[in-house]
mmCIF file of C-alpha atoms and ligand atoms in Angstrom:
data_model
loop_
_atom_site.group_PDB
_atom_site.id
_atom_site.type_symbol
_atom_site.label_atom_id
_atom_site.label_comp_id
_atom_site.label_asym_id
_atom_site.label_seq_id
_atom_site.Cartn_x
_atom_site.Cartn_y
_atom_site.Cartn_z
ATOM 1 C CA UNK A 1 96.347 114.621 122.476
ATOM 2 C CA UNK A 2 92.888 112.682 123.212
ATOM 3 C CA UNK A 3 92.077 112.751 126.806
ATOM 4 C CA UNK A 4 89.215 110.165 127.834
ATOM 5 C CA UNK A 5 87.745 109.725 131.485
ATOM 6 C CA UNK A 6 86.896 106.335 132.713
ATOM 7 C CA UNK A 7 84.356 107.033 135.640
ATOM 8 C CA UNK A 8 84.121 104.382 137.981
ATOM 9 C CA UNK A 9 88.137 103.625 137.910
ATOM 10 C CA UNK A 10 89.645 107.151 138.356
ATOM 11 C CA UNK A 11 91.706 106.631 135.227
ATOM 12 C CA UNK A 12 92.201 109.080 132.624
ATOM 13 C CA UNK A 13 93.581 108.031 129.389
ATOM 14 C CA UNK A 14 96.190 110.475 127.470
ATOM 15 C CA UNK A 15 96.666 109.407 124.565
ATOM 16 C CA UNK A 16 99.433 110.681 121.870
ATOM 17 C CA UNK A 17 100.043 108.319 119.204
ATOM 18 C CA UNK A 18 97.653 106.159 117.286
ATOM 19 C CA UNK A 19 99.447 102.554 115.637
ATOM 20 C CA UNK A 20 97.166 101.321 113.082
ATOM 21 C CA UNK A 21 97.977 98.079 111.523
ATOM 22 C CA UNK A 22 96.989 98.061 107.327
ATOM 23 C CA UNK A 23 95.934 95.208 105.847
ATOM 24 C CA UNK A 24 92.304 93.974 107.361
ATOM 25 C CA UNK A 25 91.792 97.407 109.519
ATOM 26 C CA UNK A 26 92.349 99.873 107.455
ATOM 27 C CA UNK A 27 92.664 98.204 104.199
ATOM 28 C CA UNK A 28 90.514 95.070 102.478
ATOM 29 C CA UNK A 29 92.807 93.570 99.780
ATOM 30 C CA UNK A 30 95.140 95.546 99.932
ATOM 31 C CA UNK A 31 93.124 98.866 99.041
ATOM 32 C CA UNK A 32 92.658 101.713 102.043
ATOM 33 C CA UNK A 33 88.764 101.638 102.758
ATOM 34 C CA UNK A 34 86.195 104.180 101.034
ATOM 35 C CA UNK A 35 86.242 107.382 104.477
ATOM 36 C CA UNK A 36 88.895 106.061 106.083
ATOM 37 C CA UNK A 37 91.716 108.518 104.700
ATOM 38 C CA UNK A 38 89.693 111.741 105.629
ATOM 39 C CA UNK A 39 88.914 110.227 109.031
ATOM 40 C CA UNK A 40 92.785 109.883 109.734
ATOM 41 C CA UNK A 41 93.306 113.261 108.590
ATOM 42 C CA UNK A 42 91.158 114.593 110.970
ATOM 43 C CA UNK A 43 92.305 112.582 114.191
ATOM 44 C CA UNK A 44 96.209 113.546 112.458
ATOM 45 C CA UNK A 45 94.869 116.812 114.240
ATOM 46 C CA UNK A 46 95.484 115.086 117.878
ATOM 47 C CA UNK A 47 97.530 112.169 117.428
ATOM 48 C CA UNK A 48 100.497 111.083 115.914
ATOM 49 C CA UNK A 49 99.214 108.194 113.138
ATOM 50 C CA UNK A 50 101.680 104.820 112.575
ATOM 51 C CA UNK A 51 100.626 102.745 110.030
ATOM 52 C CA UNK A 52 102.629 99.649 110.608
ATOM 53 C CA UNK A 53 102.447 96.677 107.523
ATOM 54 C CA UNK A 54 103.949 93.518 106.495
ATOM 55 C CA UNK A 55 103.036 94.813 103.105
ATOM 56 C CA UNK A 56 101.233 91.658 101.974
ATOM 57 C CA UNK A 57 99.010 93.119 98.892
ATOM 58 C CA UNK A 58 102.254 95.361 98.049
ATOM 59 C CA UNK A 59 101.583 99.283 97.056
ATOM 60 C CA UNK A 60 101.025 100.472 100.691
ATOM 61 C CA UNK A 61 102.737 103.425 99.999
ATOM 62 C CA UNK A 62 100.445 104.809 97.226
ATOM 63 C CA UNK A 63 97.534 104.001 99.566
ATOM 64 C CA UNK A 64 98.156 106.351 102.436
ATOM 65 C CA UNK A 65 99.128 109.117 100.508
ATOM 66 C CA UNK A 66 97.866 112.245 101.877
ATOM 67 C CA UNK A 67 97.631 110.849 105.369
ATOM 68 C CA UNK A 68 99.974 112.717 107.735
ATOM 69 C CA UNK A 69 101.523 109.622 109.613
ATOM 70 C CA UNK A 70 104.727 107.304 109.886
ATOM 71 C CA UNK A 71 104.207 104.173 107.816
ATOM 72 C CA UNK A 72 106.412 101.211 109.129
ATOM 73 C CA UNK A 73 107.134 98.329 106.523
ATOM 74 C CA UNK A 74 108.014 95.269 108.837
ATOM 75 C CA UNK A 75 110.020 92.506 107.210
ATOM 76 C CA UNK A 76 110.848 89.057 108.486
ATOM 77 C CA UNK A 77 109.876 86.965 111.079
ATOM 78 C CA UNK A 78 108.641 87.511 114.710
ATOM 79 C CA UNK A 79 106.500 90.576 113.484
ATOM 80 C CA UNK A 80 104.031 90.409 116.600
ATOM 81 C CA UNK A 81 106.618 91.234 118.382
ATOM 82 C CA UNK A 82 108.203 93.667 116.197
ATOM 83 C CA UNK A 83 104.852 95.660 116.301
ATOM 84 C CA UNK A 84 104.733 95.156 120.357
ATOM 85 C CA UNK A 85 107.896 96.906 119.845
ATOM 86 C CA UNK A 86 107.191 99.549 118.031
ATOM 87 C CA UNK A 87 104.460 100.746 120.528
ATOM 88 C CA UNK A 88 106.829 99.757 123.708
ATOM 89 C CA UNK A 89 109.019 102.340 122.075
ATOM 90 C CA UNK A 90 106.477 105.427 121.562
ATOM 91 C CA UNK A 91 105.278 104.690 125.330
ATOM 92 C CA UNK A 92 102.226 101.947 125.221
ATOM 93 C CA UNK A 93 100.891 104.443 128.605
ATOM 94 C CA UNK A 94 100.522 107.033 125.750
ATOM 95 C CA UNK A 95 99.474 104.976 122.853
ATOM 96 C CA UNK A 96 96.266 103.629 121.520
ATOM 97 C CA UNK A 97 96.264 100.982 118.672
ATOM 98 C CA UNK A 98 93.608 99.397 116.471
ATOM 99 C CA UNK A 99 94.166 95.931 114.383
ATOM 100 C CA UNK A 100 92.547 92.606 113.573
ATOM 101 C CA UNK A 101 95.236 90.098 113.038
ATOM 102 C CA UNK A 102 96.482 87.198 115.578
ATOM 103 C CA UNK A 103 100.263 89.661 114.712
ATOM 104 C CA UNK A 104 98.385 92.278 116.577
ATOM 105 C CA UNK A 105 97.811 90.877 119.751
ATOM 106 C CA UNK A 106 100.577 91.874 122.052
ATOM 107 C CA UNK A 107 100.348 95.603 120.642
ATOM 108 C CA UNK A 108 96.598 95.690 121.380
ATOM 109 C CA UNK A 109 97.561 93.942 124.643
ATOM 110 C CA UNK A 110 99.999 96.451 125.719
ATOM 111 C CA UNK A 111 98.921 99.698 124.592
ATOM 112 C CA UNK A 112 96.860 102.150 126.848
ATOM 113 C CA UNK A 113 93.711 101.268 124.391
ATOM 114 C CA UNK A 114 93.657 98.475 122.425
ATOM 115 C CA UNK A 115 90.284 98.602 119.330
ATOM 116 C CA UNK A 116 90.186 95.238 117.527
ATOM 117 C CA UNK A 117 88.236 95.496 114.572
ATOM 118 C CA UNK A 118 86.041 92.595 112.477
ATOM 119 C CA UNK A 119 85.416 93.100 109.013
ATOM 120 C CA UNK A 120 85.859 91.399 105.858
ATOM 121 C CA UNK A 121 89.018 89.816 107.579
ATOM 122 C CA UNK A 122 87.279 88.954 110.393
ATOM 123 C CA UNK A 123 89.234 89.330 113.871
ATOM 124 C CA UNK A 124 91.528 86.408 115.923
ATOM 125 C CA UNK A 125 90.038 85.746 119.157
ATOM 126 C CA UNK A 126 93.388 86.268 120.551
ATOM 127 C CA UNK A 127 93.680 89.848 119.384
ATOM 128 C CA UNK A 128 90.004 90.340 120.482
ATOM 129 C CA UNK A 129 90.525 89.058 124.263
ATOM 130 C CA UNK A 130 93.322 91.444 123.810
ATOM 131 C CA UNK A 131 91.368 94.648 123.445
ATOM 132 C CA UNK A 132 89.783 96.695 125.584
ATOM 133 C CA UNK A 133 86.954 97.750 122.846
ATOM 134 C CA UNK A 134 85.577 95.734 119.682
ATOM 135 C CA UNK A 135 84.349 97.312 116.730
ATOM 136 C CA UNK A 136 82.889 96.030 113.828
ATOM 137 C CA UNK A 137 84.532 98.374 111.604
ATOM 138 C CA UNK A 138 87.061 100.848 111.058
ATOM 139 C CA UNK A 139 84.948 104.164 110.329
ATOM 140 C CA UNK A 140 83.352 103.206 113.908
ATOM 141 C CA UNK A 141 86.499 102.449 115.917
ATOM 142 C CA UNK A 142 87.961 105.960 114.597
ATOM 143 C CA UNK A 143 84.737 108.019 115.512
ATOM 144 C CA UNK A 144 85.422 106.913 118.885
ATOM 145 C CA UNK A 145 88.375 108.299 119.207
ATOM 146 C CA UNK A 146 87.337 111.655 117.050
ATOM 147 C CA UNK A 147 84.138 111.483 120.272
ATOM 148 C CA UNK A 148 86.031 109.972 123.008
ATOM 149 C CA UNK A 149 82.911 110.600 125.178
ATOM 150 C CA UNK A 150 81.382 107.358 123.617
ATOM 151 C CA UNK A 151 84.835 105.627 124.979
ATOM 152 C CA UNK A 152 84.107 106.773 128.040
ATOM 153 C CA UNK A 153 80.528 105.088 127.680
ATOM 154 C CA UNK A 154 81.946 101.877 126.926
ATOM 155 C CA UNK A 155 84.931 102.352 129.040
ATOM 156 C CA UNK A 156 83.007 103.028 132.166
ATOM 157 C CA UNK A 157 82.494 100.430 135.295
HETATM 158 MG MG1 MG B 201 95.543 92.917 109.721
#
């Protein structure tokens, strides 16, 4: 578990799982980003990792092997939704996710902590007004949670 104080609001975050979308968060073109495996094995440690996909570049499975987590291939249509209910499932209270997409908006919306990230895909402005935290990249979003006291920093009223 990752427990982070927000000072100013009385709230304490407890957080459980960690719902990760692939392609543009942890993945550019398809391929898992250079750090990003070892970083996830490390927060594996305190969270429960979901990798949820559509599988657009294909070959998802090969790149998370070695990561201790549940990988979700979503199929079909409506798969905002599908991945807003995969979180309502584990308990958004508990749950933290991080994404990029416009498909990641009600997810980031829902869950305890929602991390939109930016890079090479860029971000939708929907999923960003969504979050409660904006990173610019990956390897930065899951340092926060690996040193929740800079959440708390940014969390903080
Ligand atoms: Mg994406």
């Amino acid at each position: 578990m990752i427990e982070i104080d927000v000072p100013g609001t009385g709230e304490k975050l407890s957080l459980e799982h960690l719902v990760l979308d692939f392609n543009g968060t942890l993945a550019v073109d398809g391929r898992i980003k250079p750090g990003v495996a070892d970083l996830l094995r490390e927060l594996a440690a305190r969270v429960q990792i979901h990798i949820l996909t559509a599988g657009t570049f294909g070959g998802v499975e090969t790149q998370v092997e070695g990561i201790p987590c549940v990988l979700k291939v979503l199929s079909g249509q409506g798969q905002t939704a599908q991945k807003a209910e995969y979180v309502a499932a584990l308990g958004a209270g508990r749950t933290a996710c991080i994404g990029n997409g416009r498909n990641d908006r009600e997810m980031l919306r829902q869950a305890r902590l929602g991390i939109a990230v930016i890079q090479e895909e860029g971000a939708a402005i929907d999923s960003l007004t969504a979050a409660d935290v904006v990173c610019l990249d990956i390897a930065v979003a899951l340092r926060l949670l690996l040193h929740p006291l800079r959440l708390t920093a940014t969390l903080r009223v």
